[in-house]
Coordinates of C-alpha atoms in Angstrom, one line a residue:
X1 CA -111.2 62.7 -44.8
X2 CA -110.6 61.9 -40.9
X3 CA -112.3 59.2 -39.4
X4 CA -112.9 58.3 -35.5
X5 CA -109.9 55.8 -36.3
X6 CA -106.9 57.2 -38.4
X7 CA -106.0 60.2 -40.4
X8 CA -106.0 59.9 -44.1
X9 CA -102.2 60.8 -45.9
X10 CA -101.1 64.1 -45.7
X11 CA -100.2 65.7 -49.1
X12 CA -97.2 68.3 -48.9
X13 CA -96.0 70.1 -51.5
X14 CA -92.2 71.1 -49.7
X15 CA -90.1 68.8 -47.6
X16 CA -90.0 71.8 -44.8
X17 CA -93.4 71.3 -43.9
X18 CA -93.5 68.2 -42.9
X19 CA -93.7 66.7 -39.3
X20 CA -90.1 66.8 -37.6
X21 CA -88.8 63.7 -36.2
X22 CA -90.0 60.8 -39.2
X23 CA -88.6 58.6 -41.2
X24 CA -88.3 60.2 -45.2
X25 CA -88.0 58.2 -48.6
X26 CA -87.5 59.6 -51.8
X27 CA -88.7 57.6 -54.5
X28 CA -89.2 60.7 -56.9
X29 CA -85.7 60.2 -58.7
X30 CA -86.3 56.3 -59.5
X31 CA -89.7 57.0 -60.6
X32 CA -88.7 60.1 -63.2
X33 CA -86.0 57.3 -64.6
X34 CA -89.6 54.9 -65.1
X35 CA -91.4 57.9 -66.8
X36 CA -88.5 58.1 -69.7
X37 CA -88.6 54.2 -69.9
X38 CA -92.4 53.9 -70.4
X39 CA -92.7 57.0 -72.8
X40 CA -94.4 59.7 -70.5
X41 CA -93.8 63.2 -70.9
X42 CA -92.7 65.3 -67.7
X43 CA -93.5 68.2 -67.2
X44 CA -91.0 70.9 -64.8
X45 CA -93.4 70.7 -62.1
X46 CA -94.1 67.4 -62.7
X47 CA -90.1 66.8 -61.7
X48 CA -90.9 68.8 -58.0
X49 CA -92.8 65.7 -57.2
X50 CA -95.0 65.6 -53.6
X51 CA -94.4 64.4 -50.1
X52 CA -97.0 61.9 -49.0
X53 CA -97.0 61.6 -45.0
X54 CA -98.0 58.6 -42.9
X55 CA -98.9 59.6 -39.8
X56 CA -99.6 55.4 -38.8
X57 CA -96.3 54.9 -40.7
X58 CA -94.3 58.5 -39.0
X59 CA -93.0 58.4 -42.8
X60 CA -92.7 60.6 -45.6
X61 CA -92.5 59.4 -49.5
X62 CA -91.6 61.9 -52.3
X63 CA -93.4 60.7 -55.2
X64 CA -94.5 62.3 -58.3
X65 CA -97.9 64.0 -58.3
X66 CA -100.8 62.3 -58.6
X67 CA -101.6 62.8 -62.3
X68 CA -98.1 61.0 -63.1
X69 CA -98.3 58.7 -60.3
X70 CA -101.3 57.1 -61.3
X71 CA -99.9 57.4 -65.2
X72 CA -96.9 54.9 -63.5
X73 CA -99.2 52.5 -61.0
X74 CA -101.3 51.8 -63.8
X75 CA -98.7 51.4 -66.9
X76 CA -98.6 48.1 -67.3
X77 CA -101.8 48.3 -67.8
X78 CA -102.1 49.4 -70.9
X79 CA -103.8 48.0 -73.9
X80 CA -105.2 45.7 -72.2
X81 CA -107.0 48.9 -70.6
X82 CA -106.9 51.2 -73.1
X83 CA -106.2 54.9 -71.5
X84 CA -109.7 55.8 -72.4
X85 CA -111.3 53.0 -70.7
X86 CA -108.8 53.4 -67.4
X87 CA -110.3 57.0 -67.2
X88 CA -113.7 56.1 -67.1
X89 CA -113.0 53.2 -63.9
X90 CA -111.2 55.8 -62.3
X91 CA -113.8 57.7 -62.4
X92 CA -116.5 55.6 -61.1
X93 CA -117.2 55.7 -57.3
X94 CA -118.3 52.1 -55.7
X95 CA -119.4 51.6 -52.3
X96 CA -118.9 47.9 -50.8
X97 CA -120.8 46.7 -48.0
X98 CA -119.2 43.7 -45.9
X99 CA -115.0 43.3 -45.9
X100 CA -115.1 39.5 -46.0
X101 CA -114.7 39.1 -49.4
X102 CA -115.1 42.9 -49.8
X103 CA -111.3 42.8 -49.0
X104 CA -110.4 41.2 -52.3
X105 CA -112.5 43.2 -54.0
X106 CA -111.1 46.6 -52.8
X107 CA -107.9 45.2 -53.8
X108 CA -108.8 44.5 -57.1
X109 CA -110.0 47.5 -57.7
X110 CA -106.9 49.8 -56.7
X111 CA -104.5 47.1 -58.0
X112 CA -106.0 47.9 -61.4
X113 CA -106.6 51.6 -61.3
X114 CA -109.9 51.7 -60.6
X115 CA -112.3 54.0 -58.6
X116 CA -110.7 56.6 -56.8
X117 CA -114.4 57.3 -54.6
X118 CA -114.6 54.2 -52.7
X119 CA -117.0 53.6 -49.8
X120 CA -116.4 51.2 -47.5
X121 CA -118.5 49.5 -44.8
X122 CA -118.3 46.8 -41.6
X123 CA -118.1 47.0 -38.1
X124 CA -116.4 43.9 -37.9
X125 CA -112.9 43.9 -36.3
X126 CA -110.1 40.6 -37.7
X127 CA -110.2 37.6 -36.2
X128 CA -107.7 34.7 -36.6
X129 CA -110.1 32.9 -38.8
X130 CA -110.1 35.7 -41.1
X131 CA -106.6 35.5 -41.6
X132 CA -107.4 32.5 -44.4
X133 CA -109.1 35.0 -46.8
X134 CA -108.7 38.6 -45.5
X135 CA -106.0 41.3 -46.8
X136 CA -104.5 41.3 -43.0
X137 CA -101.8 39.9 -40.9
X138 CA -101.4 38.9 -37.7
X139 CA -100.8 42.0 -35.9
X140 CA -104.1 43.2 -37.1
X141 CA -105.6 40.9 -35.1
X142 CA -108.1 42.7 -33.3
X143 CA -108.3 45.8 -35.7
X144 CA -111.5 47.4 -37.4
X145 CA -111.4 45.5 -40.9
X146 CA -112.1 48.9 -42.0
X147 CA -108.6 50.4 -40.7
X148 CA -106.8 47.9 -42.1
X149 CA -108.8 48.1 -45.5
X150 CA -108.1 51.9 -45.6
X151 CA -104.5 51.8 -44.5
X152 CA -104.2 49.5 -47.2
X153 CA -105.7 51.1 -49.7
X154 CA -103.6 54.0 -49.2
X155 CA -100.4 52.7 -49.0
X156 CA -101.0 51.9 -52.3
X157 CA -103.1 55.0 -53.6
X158 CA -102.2 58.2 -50.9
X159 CA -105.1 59.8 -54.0
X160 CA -108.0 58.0 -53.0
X161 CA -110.7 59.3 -51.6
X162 CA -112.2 57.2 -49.0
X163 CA -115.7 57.2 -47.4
X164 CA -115.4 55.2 -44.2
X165 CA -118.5 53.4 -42.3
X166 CA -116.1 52.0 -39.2
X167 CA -119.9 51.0 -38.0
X168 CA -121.0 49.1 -40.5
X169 CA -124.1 49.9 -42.2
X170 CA -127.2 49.6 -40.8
X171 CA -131.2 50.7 -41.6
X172 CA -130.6 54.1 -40.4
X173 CA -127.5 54.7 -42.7
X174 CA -127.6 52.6 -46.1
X175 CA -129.7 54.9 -47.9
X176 CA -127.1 57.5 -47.2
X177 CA -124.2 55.0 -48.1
X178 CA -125.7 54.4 -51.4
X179 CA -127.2 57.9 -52.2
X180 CA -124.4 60.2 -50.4
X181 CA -125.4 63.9 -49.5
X182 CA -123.5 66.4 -48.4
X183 CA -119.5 65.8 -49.0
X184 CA -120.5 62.3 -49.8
X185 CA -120.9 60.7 -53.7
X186 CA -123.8 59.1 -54.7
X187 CA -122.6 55.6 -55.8
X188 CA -122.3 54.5 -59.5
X189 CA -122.2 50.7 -58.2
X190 CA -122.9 48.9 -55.1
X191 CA -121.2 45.9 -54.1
X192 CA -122.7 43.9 -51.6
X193 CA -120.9 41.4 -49.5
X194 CA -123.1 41.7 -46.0
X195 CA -124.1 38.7 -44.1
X196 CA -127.3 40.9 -43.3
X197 CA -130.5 39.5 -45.3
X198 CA -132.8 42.6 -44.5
X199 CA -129.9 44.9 -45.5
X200 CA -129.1 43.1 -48.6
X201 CA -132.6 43.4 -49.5
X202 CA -133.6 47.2 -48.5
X203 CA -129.9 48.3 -50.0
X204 CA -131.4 46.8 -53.7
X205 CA -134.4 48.5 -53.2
X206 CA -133.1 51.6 -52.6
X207 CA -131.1 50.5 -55.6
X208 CA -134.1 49.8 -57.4
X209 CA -135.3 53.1 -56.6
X210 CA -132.4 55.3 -57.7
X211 CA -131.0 53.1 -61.0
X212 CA -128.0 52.1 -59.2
X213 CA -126.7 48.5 -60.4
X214 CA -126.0 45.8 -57.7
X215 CA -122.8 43.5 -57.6
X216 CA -122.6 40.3 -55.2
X217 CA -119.8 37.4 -55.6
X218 CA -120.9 34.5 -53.2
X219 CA -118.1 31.8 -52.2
X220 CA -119.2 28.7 -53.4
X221 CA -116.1 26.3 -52.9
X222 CA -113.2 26.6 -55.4
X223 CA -116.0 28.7 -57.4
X224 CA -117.9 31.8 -57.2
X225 CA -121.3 32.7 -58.3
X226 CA -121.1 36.2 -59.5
X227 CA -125.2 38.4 -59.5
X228 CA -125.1 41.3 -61.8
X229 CA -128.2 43.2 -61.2
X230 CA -128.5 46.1 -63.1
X231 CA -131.2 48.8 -61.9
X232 CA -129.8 51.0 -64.2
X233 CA -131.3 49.4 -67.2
X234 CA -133.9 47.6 -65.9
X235 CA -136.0 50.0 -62.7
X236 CA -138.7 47.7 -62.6
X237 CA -136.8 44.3 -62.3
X238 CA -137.4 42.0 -59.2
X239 CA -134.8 41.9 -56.7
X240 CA -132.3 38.6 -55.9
X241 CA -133.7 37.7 -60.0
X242 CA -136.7 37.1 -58.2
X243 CA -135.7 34.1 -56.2
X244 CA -137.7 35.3 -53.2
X245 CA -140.8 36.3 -54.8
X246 CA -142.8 39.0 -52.8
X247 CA -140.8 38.8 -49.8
X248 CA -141.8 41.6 -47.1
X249 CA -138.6 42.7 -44.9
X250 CA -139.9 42.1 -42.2
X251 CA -139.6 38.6 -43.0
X252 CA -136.0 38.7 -42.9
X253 CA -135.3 40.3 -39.5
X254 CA -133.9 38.5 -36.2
X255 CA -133.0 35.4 -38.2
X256 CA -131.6 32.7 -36.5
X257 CA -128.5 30.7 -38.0
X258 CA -130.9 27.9 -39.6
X259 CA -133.4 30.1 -41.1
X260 CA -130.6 32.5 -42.4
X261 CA -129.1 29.8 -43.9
X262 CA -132.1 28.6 -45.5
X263 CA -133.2 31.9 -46.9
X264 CA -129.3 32.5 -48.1
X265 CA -129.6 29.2 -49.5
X266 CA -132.4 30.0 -51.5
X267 CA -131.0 33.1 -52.5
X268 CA -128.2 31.2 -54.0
X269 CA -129.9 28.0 -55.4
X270 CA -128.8 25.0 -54.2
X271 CA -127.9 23.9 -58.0
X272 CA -125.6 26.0 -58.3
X273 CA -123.9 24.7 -54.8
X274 CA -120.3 22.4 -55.7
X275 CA -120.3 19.1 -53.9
X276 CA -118.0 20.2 -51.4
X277 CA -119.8 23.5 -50.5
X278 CA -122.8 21.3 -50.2
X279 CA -120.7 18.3 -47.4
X280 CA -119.6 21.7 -45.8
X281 CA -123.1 23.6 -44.9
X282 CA -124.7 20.4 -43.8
X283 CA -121.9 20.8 -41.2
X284 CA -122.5 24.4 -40.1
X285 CA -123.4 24.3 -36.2
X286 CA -122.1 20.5 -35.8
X287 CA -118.4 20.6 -36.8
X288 CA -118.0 23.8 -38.5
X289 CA -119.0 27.3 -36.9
X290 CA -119.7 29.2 -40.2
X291 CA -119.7 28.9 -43.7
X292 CA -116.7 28.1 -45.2
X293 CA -114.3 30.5 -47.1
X294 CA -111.1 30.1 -49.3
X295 CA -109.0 33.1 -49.7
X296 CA -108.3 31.8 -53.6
X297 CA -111.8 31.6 -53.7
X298 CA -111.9 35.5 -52.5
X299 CA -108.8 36.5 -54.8
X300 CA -111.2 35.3 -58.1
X301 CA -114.3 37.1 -56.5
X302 CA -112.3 39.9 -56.3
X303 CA -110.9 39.7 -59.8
X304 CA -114.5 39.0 -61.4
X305 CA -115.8 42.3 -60.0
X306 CA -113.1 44.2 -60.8
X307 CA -113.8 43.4 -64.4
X308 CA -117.5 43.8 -64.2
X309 CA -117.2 47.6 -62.6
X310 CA -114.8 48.0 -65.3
X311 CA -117.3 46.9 -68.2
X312 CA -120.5 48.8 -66.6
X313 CA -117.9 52.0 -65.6
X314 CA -117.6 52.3 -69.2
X315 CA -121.0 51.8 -70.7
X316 CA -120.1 48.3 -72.2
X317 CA -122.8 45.4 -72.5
X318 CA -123.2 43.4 -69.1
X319 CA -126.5 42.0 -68.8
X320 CA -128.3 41.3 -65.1
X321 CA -128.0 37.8 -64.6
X322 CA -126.1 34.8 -62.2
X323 CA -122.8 34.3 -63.5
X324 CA -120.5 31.0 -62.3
X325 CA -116.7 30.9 -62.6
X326 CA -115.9 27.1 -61.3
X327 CA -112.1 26.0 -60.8
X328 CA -113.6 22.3 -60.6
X329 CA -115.5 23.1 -63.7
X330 CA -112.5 24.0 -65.5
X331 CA -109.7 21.5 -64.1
X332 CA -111.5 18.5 -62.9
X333 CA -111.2 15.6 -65.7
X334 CA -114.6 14.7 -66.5
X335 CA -116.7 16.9 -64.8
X336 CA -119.2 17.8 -67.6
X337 CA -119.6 14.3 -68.9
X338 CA -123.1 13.1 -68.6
X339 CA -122.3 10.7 -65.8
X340 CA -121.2 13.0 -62.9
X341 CA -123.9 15.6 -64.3
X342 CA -126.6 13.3 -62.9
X343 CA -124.4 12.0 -59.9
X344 CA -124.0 15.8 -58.8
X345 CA -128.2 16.5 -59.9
X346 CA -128.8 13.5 -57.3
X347 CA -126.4 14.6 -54.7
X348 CA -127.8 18.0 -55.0
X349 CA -131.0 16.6 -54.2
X350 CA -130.3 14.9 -51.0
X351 CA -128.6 17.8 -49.9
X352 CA -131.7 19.8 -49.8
X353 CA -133.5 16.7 -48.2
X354 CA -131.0 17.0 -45.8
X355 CA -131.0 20.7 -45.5
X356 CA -134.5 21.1 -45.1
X357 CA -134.5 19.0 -42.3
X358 CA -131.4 21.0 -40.2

C-alpha cells in the first residue's frame, strides 16, 4: 500500500520492466544453490525468480518468489518452529501501537517469520535519545519512526503487507486500527506500547468488546514485565488485571508528567519495579527527562512477544496474567536469598513514600 511518506516495494515479474537508470542485484542464483542445500524442491517457475524494486533504495533485487523466499528466510528455523506452527504466525495479523519498544518488537516478529499483516502506529519522529534503544541510525535522525520501521521491515520482507498510521493513533482512529474495515484486517493481537493512558485503556476495551487479546512489555531496568491479556477467552475480564478498579476515561485525559507517572506506576506495581528502575523514576523531572530505557532491555521485550504471538497464533495455552523476565534475577549472586528479599521489600517501600510525595 502507498502511504503519504514512501512507496511500498514494487514486485516485477521481468527485468524489462523495471525503472531505467538503478542499481540491479541478482541474488536469485546464490539463493537456488541454498534451496538444494536445505532440501527444497524448485519448481521451473520457481527458478524465474522476481525483481523486488526500491524506489528509497533506486535498486532492484532478483529473488526467488515469495513462497520460496519465505521457505529460505525462515529455514533455520525449523524444528524449533515446526512448518505447521510457522504457517499459522504467518498468518496472524498484529497491530502495534507505540515504536519505542514497538521497534524490537516488529523486528522480532519478521526476524522469525511471523505476521505478514502488520499494523503499525506513532506519530513520533527519532530523536538522538532514541538511538539507545530504537532500530535506527543516525541519519534517521529526524524521520517518522514509522518510515524507518517500514523501510525496515521491507528490506527484510518486500511480502509484507503493511498498514501504516504515520499519525499515530488517536480516539478518532483506534477502533479502526484494531477492527480494520474496508482493505484493512481486523487484528488477531494488539500490542500496545503507547505512552497514552486514555488510549491504552479505550484500545482494551474495544478489545474487550471484540475478543481480541492484548500484549504490553514494560521496561523495567535490565527486566521486563510482560501483561498477557487475553479477551479472547476471557470477554468479561477487567482491564490492566484490574489494577485500576472502575476507572472512568475521563480520568485519564490531560495528565500531567506526575500524575501519569503515578497512574503508570500503579499500572505496573511498584513490587514488581528493580532497585535501579526505582533510583531512576524518583529522578524523572530533576536529573532525568523521561523514563529510562535500555535497548537490551527492548531486544528481550521484543523477543518475549514474539514468542507469545507465536503461542496464542497457534491456539497453544497462554494464560492472561503479569509475566517477569529479570536479568538481575537470573545473574545477580544472591538475589533470591531471604536477605536481599526483605532489603528490596523495604526499599520498595520507601520508594513509594517517596513517590507519593513527587
Amino acid at each position: 500500500m502507498k502511504t503519504n511518506m514512501l512507496e511500498k516495494p514494487k514486485i516485477f515479474k521481468n527485468k524489462e520492466n523495471l525503472p531505467k537508470d538503478i542499481k540491479l542485484k541478482d541474488a536469485l542464483p546464490g539463493a537456488l544453490e541454498e534451496a538444494k542445500k536445505n532440501f527444497f524442491e524448485v519448481s521451473p517457475k520457481e527458478t524465474e525468480g522476481v525483481w523486488v524494486y526500491y524506489p528509497w533504495k533506486k535498486m532492484a533485487i532478483r529473488i526467488p518468489s515469495e513462497d520460496l523466499y519465505f521457505k529460505l528466510r525462515t529455514s533455520r528455523n525449523r524444528n524449533i518452529i515446526t512448518t505447521e506452527e510457522q504457517k499459522k504466525y504467518r498468518g496472524a495479523a498484529v497491530g502495534i501501537a507505540g515504536l519505542s519498544v514497538g521497534s524490537a518488537v516488529y523486528s522480532a516478529l519478521i526476524a522469525t517469520g511471523g505476521p505478514k499483516a502488520i499494523k503499525l502506529a506513532d506519530f513520533d519522529v527519532i530523536e538522538i535519545t532514541n538511538l539507545n534503544r530504537m532500530r535506527g541510525t543516525l541519519p534517521n535522525v529526524g524521520t517518522n519512526k514509522i518510515e524507518v520501521a517500514a523501510k525496515n521491515i521491507w528490506e527484510l520482507d518486500p511480502f509484507a503487507e503493511l498498514y501504516l498510521y504515520e499519525n499515530g493513533v488517536n480516539r478518532e482512529n483506534i477502533e479502526k486500527f484494531i477492527l480494520g474495515g474496508e482493505a484493512e484486517p481486523k487484528l488477531d493481537i494488539f500490542i500496545d506500547e503507547m505512552d497514552s493512558l486514555d488510549l491504552k485503556a479505550i484500545s482494551r476495551l474495544i478489545a474487550r468488546q471484540n475478543q481480541i487479546p492484548v500484549l504490553m512489555a514494560t521496561d523495567n531496568g535490565d527486566s521486563i514485565i510482560l501483561d498477557i491479556e487475553r479477551y479472547d477467552l476471557e470477554p468479561e475480564r477487567q482491564i490492566f488485571h484490574g489494577l485500576l478498579g472502575d476507572v472512568k476515561i475521563e480520568d485519564l485525559k490531560n495528565l500531567d508528567k506526575t500524575a501519569w507517572l503515578k497512574l503508570a506506576t500503579k499500572i505496573v506495581d511498584p513490587n514488581y519495579l528493580t532497585e535501579r528502575m526505582q533510583d531512576s523514576l524518583l529522578e524523572i523531572g530533576r536529573t532525568t527527562g523521561g523514563v529510562p530505557q535500555l535497548g537490551s532491555t527492548a531486544s528481550l521485550a521484543g523477543a518475549a512477544i514474539a514468542y507469545v504471538v507465536r503461542r496464542i497464533a497457534n491456539g497453544y495455552e497462554m494464560p492472561s496474567r503479569r509475566y517477569t523476565l529479570g536479568l538481575e534475577e537470573k545473574f545477580i549472586p544472591d538475589y533470591g536469598n531471604q536477605e536481599n528479599i526483605e532489603a528490596r521489600k523495604k526499599k520498595t517501600a520507601e520508594f513509594i513514600s517517596k513517590f507519593g510525595k513527587k
